[in-house]
Protein backbone atom coordinates (compact mmCIF):
# COMPACT_ATOMS: atom_id res chain seq x y z
CA UNK A 1 0.00 0.00 0.00
CA UNK A 2 2.90 2.37 0.76
CA UNK A 3 4.41 1.67 -2.67
CA UNK A 4 1.04 2.30 -4.28
CA UNK A 5 0.74 5.67 -2.52
CA UNK A 6 4.26 6.60 -3.65
CA UNK A 7 3.50 5.65 -7.25
CA UNK A 8 0.33 7.71 -7.18
CA UNK A 9 2.21 10.70 -5.83
CA UNK A 10 5.11 10.49 -8.27
CA UNK A 11 3.36 10.16 -11.60
CA UNK A 12 2.20 13.20 -13.55
CA UNK A 13 -0.98 13.22 -15.64
CA UNK A 14 -0.93 14.77 -19.11
CA UNK A 15 -4.56 15.69 -19.86
CA UNK A 16 -5.36 18.01 -16.99
CA UNK A 17 -3.01 20.33 -15.21
CA UNK A 18 -3.00 22.36 -12.05
CA UNK A 19 -3.13 21.42 -8.38
CA UNK A 20 -3.06 17.67 -7.81
CA UNK A 21 -6.39 16.49 -6.38
CA UNK A 22 -7.14 12.99 -5.22
CA UNK A 23 -10.83 13.73 -5.67
CA UNK A 24 -10.37 14.47 -9.36
CA UNK A 25 -8.22 11.39 -9.89
CA UNK A 26 -10.73 9.29 -7.98
CA UNK A 27 -13.47 10.43 -10.35
CA UNK A 28 -11.27 9.60 -13.32
CA UNK A 29 -10.52 6.19 -11.82
CA UNK A 30 -14.20 5.42 -11.38
CA UNK A 31 -15.06 6.75 -14.84
CA UNK A 32 -12.33 4.88 -16.71
CA UNK A 33 -13.34 1.61 -15.06
CA UNK A 34 -16.88 2.25 -16.28
CA UNK A 35 -15.51 2.97 -19.77
CA UNK A 36 -13.64 -0.34 -19.82
CA UNK A 37 -16.63 -2.19 -18.42
CA UNK A 38 -18.92 -0.57 -20.99
CA UNK A 39 -16.68 -1.67 -23.86
CA UNK A 40 -16.41 -5.17 -22.40
CA UNK A 41 -20.17 -5.39 -22.02
CA UNK A 42 -20.66 -4.32 -25.63
CA UNK A 43 -18.34 -7.14 -26.67
CA UNK A 44 -20.42 -9.72 -24.82
CA UNK A 45 -23.62 -8.35 -26.34
CA UNK A 46 -22.23 -8.40 -29.89
CA UNK A 47 -21.19 -12.03 -29.42
CA UNK A 48 -24.61 -13.02 -28.13
CA UNK A 49 -23.35 -13.91 -24.65
CA UNK A 50 -25.50 -11.32 -22.89
CA UNK A 51 -29.11 -10.88 -23.89
CA UNK A 52 -32.22 -9.55 -22.23
CA UNK A 53 -33.26 -6.20 -20.74
CA UNK A 54 -30.24 -6.04 -18.43
CA UNK A 55 -27.99 -5.12 -21.33
CA UNK A 56 -29.94 -1.97 -22.18
CA UNK A 57 -30.38 -0.99 -18.53
CA UNK A 58 -26.65 -1.28 -17.88
CA UNK A 59 -25.67 0.61 -21.03
CA UNK A 60 -28.22 3.39 -20.57
CA UNK A 61 -27.14 3.99 -16.97
CA UNK A 62 -23.38 4.00 -17.57
CA UNK A 63 -23.43 5.99 -20.80
CA UNK A 64 -25.58 8.70 -19.23
CA UNK A 65 -22.63 10.08 -17.27
CA UNK A 66 -19.25 8.34 -17.55
CA UNK A 67 -17.99 10.33 -20.55
CA UNK A 68 -19.46 13.66 -19.34
CA UNK A 69 -17.45 13.13 -16.15
CA UNK A 70 -14.22 13.03 -18.17
CA UNK A 71 -15.08 16.21 -20.03
CA UNK A 72 -15.99 17.91 -16.75
CA UNK A 73 -12.70 17.10 -15.01
CA UNK A 74 -10.80 18.07 -18.16
CA UNK A 75 -12.32 21.55 -17.88
CA UNK A 76 -11.52 22.12 -14.20
CA UNK A 77 -8.02 23.52 -14.67
CA UNK A 78 -8.22 24.78 -18.25
CA UNK A 79 -8.37 28.48 -17.40
CA UNK A 80 -5.41 28.21 -15.06
CA UNK A 81 -3.44 26.33 -17.70
CA UNK A 82 -4.22 28.97 -20.34
CA UNK A 83 -3.12 31.76 -17.98
CA UNK A 84 0.16 30.03 -17.15
CA UNK A 85 1.10 28.88 -20.64
CA UNK A 86 -0.54 31.35 -22.97
CA UNK A 87 -2.64 30.37 -25.96
CA UNK A 88 0.23 29.09 -28.12
CA UNK A 89 1.85 26.83 -25.53
CA UNK A 90 -1.56 25.61 -24.33
CA UNK A 91 -2.47 24.54 -27.87
CA UNK A 92 0.93 22.91 -28.41
CA UNK A 93 0.61 20.97 -25.16
CA UNK A 94 -2.81 19.61 -26.20
CA UNK A 95 -1.42 18.63 -29.60
CA UNK A 96 1.36 16.68 -27.85
CA UNK A 97 -0.77 15.03 -25.16
CA UNK A 98 -4.11 14.49 -26.90
CA UNK A 99 -3.88 14.79 -30.68
CA UNK A 100 -0.52 12.98 -30.89
CA UNK A 101 -1.66 9.78 -29.08
CA UNK A 102 -4.87 9.88 -31.11
CA UNK A 103 -2.90 9.80 -34.36
CA UNK A 104 -0.30 7.34 -33.05
CA UNK A 105 -2.86 4.77 -31.94
CA UNK A 106 -4.76 5.17 -35.17
CA UNK A 107 -1.60 3.96 -36.93
CA UNK A 108 -0.95 1.23 -34.35
CA UNK A 109 -4.51 -0.08 -34.57
CA UNK A 110 -4.35 -0.14 -38.37
CA UNK A 111 -0.99 -1.94 -38.31
CA UNK A 112 -2.23 -4.57 -35.85
CA UNK A 113 -5.57 -4.99 -37.62
CA UNK A 114 -4.59 -8.07 -39.68
CA UNK A 115 -3.24 -9.78 -36.52
CA UNK A 116 -6.12 -9.09 -34.16
CA UNK A 117 -8.95 -8.90 -36.69
CA UNK A 118 -9.83 -12.58 -36.30
CA UNK A 119 -10.62 -11.98 -32.63
CA UNK A 120 -13.07 -9.17 -33.42
CA UNK A 121 -16.77 -9.51 -34.19
CA UNK A 122 -16.23 -7.79 -37.53
CA UNK A 123 -13.08 -6.81 -39.38
CA UNK A 124 -12.63 -4.79 -42.56
CA UNK A 125 -9.43 -5.01 -44.61
CA UNK A 126 -7.22 -1.94 -44.54
CA UNK A 127 -7.78 0.73 -47.18
CA UNK A 128 -5.81 3.97 -47.17
CA UNK A 129 -8.78 6.13 -48.15
CA UNK A 130 -11.01 4.68 -45.43
CA UNK A 131 -8.22 4.96 -42.86
CA UNK A 132 -7.50 8.61 -43.64
CA UNK A 133 -11.19 9.48 -43.63
CA UNK A 134 -11.65 7.78 -40.25
CA UNK A 135 -8.68 9.66 -38.82
CA UNK A 136 -9.92 12.98 -40.20
CA UNK A 137 -13.45 12.66 -38.86
CA UNK A 138 -12.51 11.28 -35.44
CA UNK A 139 -13.88 7.79 -35.99
CA UNK A 140 -10.68 6.19 -34.71
CA UNK A 141 -11.27 7.51 -31.19
CA UNK A 142 -14.07 10.03 -30.89
CA UNK A 143 -13.26 10.90 -27.27
CA UNK A 144 -9.70 12.16 -27.77
CA UNK A 145 -10.60 13.94 -30.98
CA UNK A 146 -13.63 15.58 -29.36
CA UNK A 147 -11.67 16.48 -26.24
CA UNK A 148 -9.02 18.24 -28.29
CA UNK A 149 -11.59 20.39 -30.11
CA UNK A 150 -13.51 21.05 -26.90
CA UNK A 151 -10.33 22.41 -25.34
CA UNK A 152 -9.74 24.57 -28.41
CA UNK A 153 -13.27 25.97 -28.00
CA UNK A 154 -12.42 26.54 -24.33
CA UNK A 155 -9.37 28.53 -25.43
CA UNK A 156 -11.46 30.62 -27.82
CA UNK A 157 -14.06 31.36 -25.12
CA UNK A 158 -11.64 31.80 -22.22
CA UNK A 159 -12.41 35.52 -21.88
CA UNK A 160 -16.16 35.04 -21.61
CA UNK A 161 -17.85 35.08 -18.19
CA UNK A 162 -18.20 31.52 -16.91
CA UNK A 163 -21.98 31.69 -16.72
CA UNK A 164 -22.27 32.96 -20.30
CA UNK A 165 -19.91 30.31 -21.68
CA UNK A 166 -21.91 27.59 -19.94
CA UNK A 167 -25.24 29.02 -21.09
CA UNK A 168 -24.09 29.17 -24.71
CA UNK A 169 -22.75 25.62 -24.43
CA UNK A 170 -26.09 24.35 -23.10
CA UNK A 171 -27.97 26.06 -25.91
CA UNK A 172 -25.62 24.46 -28.43
CA UNK A 173 -25.94 21.10 -26.67
CA UNK A 174 -29.71 20.92 -26.99
CA UNK A 175 -29.81 22.36 -30.51
CA UNK A 176 -30.43 19.94 -33.41
CA UNK A 177 -27.34 18.16 -34.66
CA UNK A 178 -25.66 19.85 -37.59
CA UNK A 179 -22.53 19.07 -39.54
CA UNK A 180 -20.09 16.17 -39.11
CA UNK A 181 -20.30 13.56 -36.38
CA UNK A 182 -17.27 14.87 -34.50
CA UNK A 183 -18.55 18.44 -34.59
CA UNK A 184 -21.82 17.15 -33.17
CA UNK A 185 -19.89 15.47 -30.37
CA UNK A 186 -18.15 18.78 -29.59
CA UNK A 187 -21.56 20.46 -29.66
CA UNK A 188 -22.90 17.92 -27.11
CA UNK A 189 -19.86 17.55 -24.85
CA UNK A 190 -18.47 21.08 -24.55
CA UNK A 191 -21.11 22.02 -21.96
CA UNK A 192 -19.40 19.64 -19.51
CA UNK A 193 -16.01 21.22 -20.18
CA UNK A 194 -17.66 24.62 -19.65
CA UNK A 195 -19.19 23.40 -16.38
CA UNK A 196 -15.74 22.26 -15.23
CA UNK A 197 -14.26 25.63 -16.20
CA UNK A 198 -16.97 27.36 -14.16
CA UNK A 199 -16.27 25.22 -11.09
CA UNK A 200 -12.48 25.39 -11.45
CA UNK A 201 -10.49 25.28 -8.25
CA UNK A 202 -13.68 25.48 -6.21
CA UNK A 203 -13.76 21.71 -6.67
CA UNK A 204 -11.45 21.53 -3.66
CA UNK A 205 -14.29 22.73 -1.42
CA UNK A 206 -15.69 19.24 -1.76
CA UNK A 207 -12.90 18.08 0.53
CA UNK A 208 -14.68 19.90 3.37
CA UNK A 209 -17.99 18.09 2.86
CA UNK A 210 -18.57 15.47 5.63
CA UNK A 211 -18.36 11.95 4.28
CA UNK A 212 -21.74 10.96 5.70
CA UNK A 213 -23.34 13.86 3.84
CA UNK A 214 -21.51 12.94 0.63
CA UNK A 215 -22.71 9.34 1.00
CA UNK A 216 -26.35 10.40 1.31
CA UNK A 217 -26.03 12.74 -1.66
CA UNK A 218 -24.43 10.01 -3.75
CA UNK A 219 -27.15 7.47 -2.97
CA UNK A 220 -29.92 9.95 -3.81
CA UNK A 221 -28.33 10.99 -7.09
CA UNK A 222 -27.48 7.41 -8.05
CA UNK A 223 -31.08 6.38 -7.42
CA UNK A 224 -32.31 9.29 -9.54
CA UNK A 225 -29.85 8.44 -12.33
CA UNK A 226 -30.92 4.81 -12.39
CA UNK A 227 -34.62 5.64 -12.30
CA UNK A 228 -34.31 8.22 -15.08
CA UNK A 229 -32.46 5.86 -17.42
CA UNK A 230 -34.62 2.87 -16.46
CA UNK A 231 -37.89 4.60 -17.28
CA UNK A 232 -36.78 6.89 -20.10
CA UNK A 233 -33.98 4.88 -21.71
CA UNK A 234 -30.83 6.13 -23.37
CA UNK A 235 -30.31 9.89 -22.91
CA UNK A 236 -31.33 12.11 -25.79
CA UNK A 237 -30.33 15.69 -26.58
CA UNK A 238 -32.91 17.00 -24.11
CA UNK A 239 -31.81 14.83 -21.17
CA UNK A 240 -28.11 14.20 -21.85
CA UNK A 241 -26.82 17.41 -20.26
CA UNK A 242 -28.89 17.08 -17.09
CA UNK A 243 -28.08 13.40 -16.59
CA UNK A 244 -24.43 13.98 -17.45
CA UNK A 245 -24.16 16.64 -14.76
CA UNK A 246 -26.08 14.74 -12.07
CA UNK A 247 -24.05 11.61 -12.77
CA UNK A 248 -20.81 13.57 -12.57
CA UNK A 249 -21.83 15.11 -9.24
CA UNK A 250 -22.68 11.62 -8.00
CA UNK A 251 -19.18 10.42 -8.93
CA UNK A 252 -17.64 13.40 -7.16
CA UNK A 253 -19.62 12.63 -4.00
CA UNK A 254 -18.62 8.96 -4.18
CA UNK A 255 -15.01 10.07 -4.59
CA UNK A 256 -15.35 12.11 -1.41
CA UNK A 257 -16.70 9.06 0.42
CA UNK A 258 -13.78 6.90 -0.74
CA UNK A 259 -11.08 9.53 -0.24
CA UNK A 260 -8.16 8.26 1.87
CA UNK A 261 -9.67 4.76 2.00
CA UNK A 262 -7.56 1.95 0.58
CA UNK A 263 -10.13 1.54 -2.20
CA UNK A 264 -9.82 5.25 -2.89
CA UNK A 265 -6.02 4.99 -3.07
CA UNK A 266 -6.33 2.20 -5.64
CA UNK A 267 -8.81 4.27 -7.66
CA UNK A 268 -6.42 7.25 -7.63
CA UNK A 269 -3.75 4.91 -8.98
CA UNK A 270 -6.12 3.90 -11.77
CA UNK A 271 -7.30 7.46 -12.41
CA UNK A 272 -3.84 8.86 -12.97
CA UNK A 273 -3.23 6.16 -15.57
CA UNK A 274 -6.56 6.82 -17.32
CA UNK A 275 -4.97 7.90 -20.61
CA UNK A 276 -2.99 4.65 -20.90
CA UNK A 277 -6.05 2.62 -19.92
CA UNK A 278 -8.14 4.37 -22.53
CA UNK A 279 -5.56 3.80 -25.24
CA UNK A 280 -4.47 0.24 -24.39
CA UNK A 281 -7.52 -1.34 -22.78
CA UNK A 282 -8.97 -2.66 -26.06
CA UNK A 283 -5.84 -4.76 -26.67
CA UNK A 284 -5.75 -6.16 -23.12
CA UNK A 285 -9.48 -6.74 -23.15
CA UNK A 286 -9.40 -8.61 -26.44
CA UNK A 287 -6.46 -10.74 -25.39
CA UNK A 288 -8.13 -11.68 -22.10
CA UNK A 289 -11.39 -12.52 -23.84
CA UNK A 290 -9.53 -14.71 -26.34
CA UNK A 291 -7.69 -16.55 -23.54
CA UNK A 292 -10.95 -17.22 -21.68
CA UNK A 293 -12.66 -18.50 -24.83
CA UNK A 294 -9.81 -20.42 -26.46
CA UNK A 295 -7.74 -21.67 -23.53
CA UNK A 296 -10.35 -22.06 -20.80
CA UNK A 297 -13.26 -22.68 -23.20
CA UNK A 298 -15.70 -20.53 -21.28
CA UNK A 299 -18.13 -17.85 -22.37
CA UNK A 300 -19.58 -17.50 -18.91
CA UNK A 301 -21.08 -14.01 -18.76
CA UNK A 302 -19.66 -12.96 -15.41
CA UNK A 303 -16.19 -14.22 -16.26
CA UNK A 304 -16.31 -12.52 -19.67
CA UNK A 305 -17.47 -9.28 -18.05
CA UNK A 306 -15.30 -9.03 -14.96
CA UNK A 307 -12.00 -10.66 -15.92
CA UNK A 308 -11.40 -8.68 -19.15
CA UNK A 309 -12.49 -5.49 -17.37
CA UNK A 310 -9.99 -6.12 -14.56
CA UNK A 311 -7.07 -6.98 -16.86
CA UNK A 312 -7.88 -4.19 -19.32
CA UNK A 313 -7.70 -1.75 -16.40
CA UNK A 314 -4.68 -3.10 -14.52
CA UNK A 315 -2.29 -4.00 -17.35
CA UNK A 316 -2.37 -0.61 -19.12
CA UNK A 317 -2.01 1.10 -15.74
CA UNK A 318 1.13 -0.91 -15.06
CA UNK A 319 2.50 0.15 -18.45
CA UNK A 320 1.72 3.77 -17.56
CA UNK A 321 3.63 3.64 -14.30
CA UNK A 322 6.55 1.79 -15.90
CA UNK A 323 6.72 3.99 -18.99
CA UNK A 324 10.02 5.60 -17.99
CA UNK A 325 11.67 2.32 -17.03
CA UNK A 326 10.45 0.59 -20.17
CA UNK A 327 11.00 3.69 -22.34
CA UNK A 328 7.40 3.73 -23.51
CA UNK A 329 6.57 7.35 -22.78
CA UNK A 330 6.34 8.01 -26.52
CA UNK A 331 3.11 6.00 -26.53
CA UNK A 332 1.31 8.64 -24.49
CA UNK A 333 2.92 11.98 -25.26
CA UNK A 334 5.19 13.55 -27.83
CA UNK A 335 8.82 12.54 -27.16
CA UNK A 336 10.67 15.43 -25.57
CSV table of C-alpha atoms in Angstrom, one decimal, residues 171-311:
chain,number,residue,atom,x,y,z
A,171,UNK,CA,-28.0,26.1,-25.9
A,172,UNK,CA,-25.6,24.5,-28.4
A,173,UNK,CA,-25.9,21.1,-26.7
A,174,UNK,CA,-29.7,20.9,-27.0
A,175,UNK,CA,-29.8,22.4,-30.5
A,176,UNK,CA,-30.4,19.9,-33.4
A,177,UNK,CA,-27.3,18.2,-34.7
A,178,UNK,CA,-25.7,19.8,-37.6
A,179,UNK,CA,-22.5,19.1,-39.5
A,180,UNK,CA,-20.1,16.2,-39.1
A,181,UNK,CA,-20.3,13.6,-36.4
A,182,UNK,CA,-17.3,14.9,-34.5
A,183,UNK,CA,-18.5,18.4,-34.6
A,184,UNK,CA,-21.8,17.2,-33.2
A,185,UNK,CA,-19.9,15.5,-30.4
A,186,UNK,CA,-18.2,18.8,-29.6
A,187,UNK,CA,-21.6,20.5,-29.7
A,188,UNK,CA,-22.9,17.9,-27.1
A,189,UNK,CA,-19.9,17.5,-24.8
A,190,UNK,CA,-18.5,21.1,-24.5
A,191,UNK,CA,-21.1,22.0,-22.0
A,192,UNK,CA,-19.4,19.6,-19.5
A,193,UNK,CA,-16.0,21.2,-20.2
A,194,UNK,CA,-17.7,24.6,-19.7
A,195,UNK,CA,-19.2,23.4,-16.4
A,196,UNK,CA,-15.7,22.3,-15.2
A,197,UNK,CA,-14.3,25.6,-16.2
A,198,UNK,CA,-17.0,27.4,-14.2
A,199,UNK,CA,-16.3,25.2,-11.1
A,200,UNK,CA,-12.5,25.4,-11.5
A,201,UNK,CA,-10.5,25.3,-8.2
A,202,UNK,CA,-13.7,25.5,-6.2
A,203,UNK,CA,-13.8,21.7,-6.7
A,204,UNK,CA,-11.4,21.5,-3.7
A,205,UNK,CA,-14.3,22.7,-1.4
A,206,UNK,CA,-15.7,19.2,-1.8
A,207,UNK,CA,-12.9,18.1,0.5
A,208,UNK,CA,-14.7,19.9,3.4
A,209,UNK,CA,-18.0,18.1,2.9
A,210,UNK,CA,-18.6,15.5,5.6
A,211,UNK,CA,-18.4,12.0,4.3
A,212,UNK,CA,-21.7,11.0,5.7
A,213,UNK,CA,-23.3,13.9,3.8
A,214,UNK,CA,-21.5,12.9,0.6
A,215,UNK,CA,-22.7,9.3,1.0
A,216,UNK,CA,-26.3,10.4,1.3
A,217,UNK,CA,-26.0,12.7,-1.7
A,218,UNK,CA,-24.4,10.0,-3.7
A,219,UNK,CA,-27.2,7.5,-3.0
A,220,UNK,CA,-29.9,9.9,-3.8
A,221,UNK,CA,-28.3,11.0,-7.1
A,222,UNK,CA,-27.5,7.4,-8.1
A,223,UNK,CA,-31.1,6.4,-7.4
A,224,UNK,CA,-32.3,9.3,-9.5
A,225,UNK,CA,-29.8,8.4,-12.3
A,226,UNK,CA,-30.9,4.8,-12.4
A,227,UNK,CA,-34.6,5.6,-12.3
A,228,UNK,CA,-34.3,8.2,-15.1
A,229,UNK,CA,-32.5,5.9,-17.4
A,230,UNK,CA,-34.6,2.9,-16.5
A,231,UNK,CA,-37.9,4.6,-17.3
A,232,UNK,CA,-36.8,6.9,-20.1
A,233,UNK,CA,-34.0,4.9,-21.7
A,234,UNK,CA,-30.8,6.1,-23.4
A,235,UNK,CA,-30.3,9.9,-22.9
A,236,UNK,CA,-31.3,12.1,-25.8
A,237,UNK,CA,-30.3,15.7,-26.6
A,238,UNK,CA,-32.9,17.0,-24.1
A,239,UNK,CA,-31.8,14.8,-21.2
A,240,UNK,CA,-28.1,14.2,-21.8
A,241,UNK,CA,-26.8,17.4,-20.3
A,242,UNK,CA,-28.9,17.1,-17.1
A,243,UNK,CA,-28.1,13.4,-16.6
A,244,UNK,CA,-24.4,14.0,-17.5
A,245,UNK,CA,-24.2,16.6,-14.8
A,246,UNK,CA,-26.1,14.7,-12.1
A,247,UNK,CA,-24.1,11.6,-12.8
A,248,UNK,CA,-20.8,13.6,-12.6
A,249,UNK,CA,-21.8,15.1,-9.2
A,250,UNK,CA,-22.7,11.6,-8.0
A,251,UNK,CA,-19.2,10.4,-8.9
A,252,UNK,CA,-17.6,13.4,-7.2
A,253,UNK,CA,-19.6,12.6,-4.0
A,254,UNK,CA,-18.6,9.0,-4.2
A,255,UNK,CA,-15.0,10.1,-4.6
A,256,UNK,CA,-15.3,12.1,-1.4
A,257,UNK,CA,-16.7,9.1,0.4
A,258,UNK,CA,-13.8,6.9,-0.7
A,259,UNK,CA,-11.1,9.5,-0.2
A,260,UNK,CA,-8.2,8.3,1.9
A,261,UNK,CA,-9.7,4.8,2.0
A,262,UNK,CA,-7.6,2.0,0.6
A,263,UNK,CA,-10.1,1.5,-2.2
A,264,UNK,CA,-9.8,5.2,-2.9
A,265,UNK,CA,-6.0,5.0,-3.1
A,266,UNK,CA,-6.3,2.2,-5.6
A,267,UNK,CA,-8.8,4.3,-7.7
A,268,UNK,CA,-6.4,7.3,-7.6
A,269,UNK,CA,-3.7,4.9,-9.0
A,270,UNK,CA,-6.1,3.9,-11.8
A,271,UNK,CA,-7.3,7.5,-12.4
A,272,UNK,CA,-3.8,8.9,-13.0
A,273,UNK,CA,-3.2,6.2,-15.6
A,274,UNK,CA,-6.6,6.8,-17.3
A,275,UNK,CA,-5.0,7.9,-20.6
A,276,UNK,CA,-3.0,4.7,-20.9
A,277,UNK,CA,-6.0,2.6,-19.9
A,278,UNK,CA,-8.1,4.4,-22.5
A,279,UNK,CA,-5.6,3.8,-25.2
A,280,UNK,CA,-4.5,0.2,-24.4
A,281,UNK,CA,-7.5,-1.3,-22.8
A,282,UNK,CA,-9.0,-2.7,-26.1
A,283,UNK,CA,-5.8,-4.8,-26.7
A,284,UNK,CA,-5.7,-6.2,-23.1
A,285,UNK,CA,-9.5,-6.7,-23.1
A,286,UNK,CA,-9.4,-8.6,-26.4
A,287,UNK,CA,-6.5,-10.7,-25.4
A,288,UNK,CA,-8.1,-11.7,-22.1
A,289,UNK,CA,-11.4,-12.5,-23.8
A,290,UNK,CA,-9.5,-14.7,-26.3
A,291,UNK,CA,-7.7,-16.6,-23.5
A,292,UNK,CA,-10.9,-17.2,-21.7
A,293,UNK,CA,-12.7,-18.5,-24.8
A,294,UNK,CA,-9.8,-20.4,-26.5
A,295,UNK,CA,-7.7,-21.7,-23.5
A,296,UNK,CA,-10.4,-22.1,-20.8
A,297,UNK,CA,-13.3,-22.7,-23.2
A,298,UNK,CA,-15.7,-20.5,-21.3
A,299,UNK,CA,-18.1,-17.9,-22.4
A,300,UNK,CA,-19.6,-17.5,-18.9
A,301,UNK,CA,-21.1,-14.0,-18.8
A,302,UNK,CA,-19.7,-13.0,-15.4
A,303,UNK,CA,-16.2,-14.2,-16.3
A,304,UNK,CA,-16.3,-12.5,-19.7
A,305,UNK,CA,-17.5,-9.3,-18.1
A,306,UNK,CA,-15.3,-9.0,-15.0
A,307,UNK,CA,-12.0,-10.7,-15.9
A,308,UNK,CA,-11.4,-8.7,-19.2
A,309,UNK,CA,-12.5,-5.5,-17.4
A,310,UNK,CA,-10.0,-6.1,-14.6
A,311,UNK,CA,-7.1,-7.0,-16.9
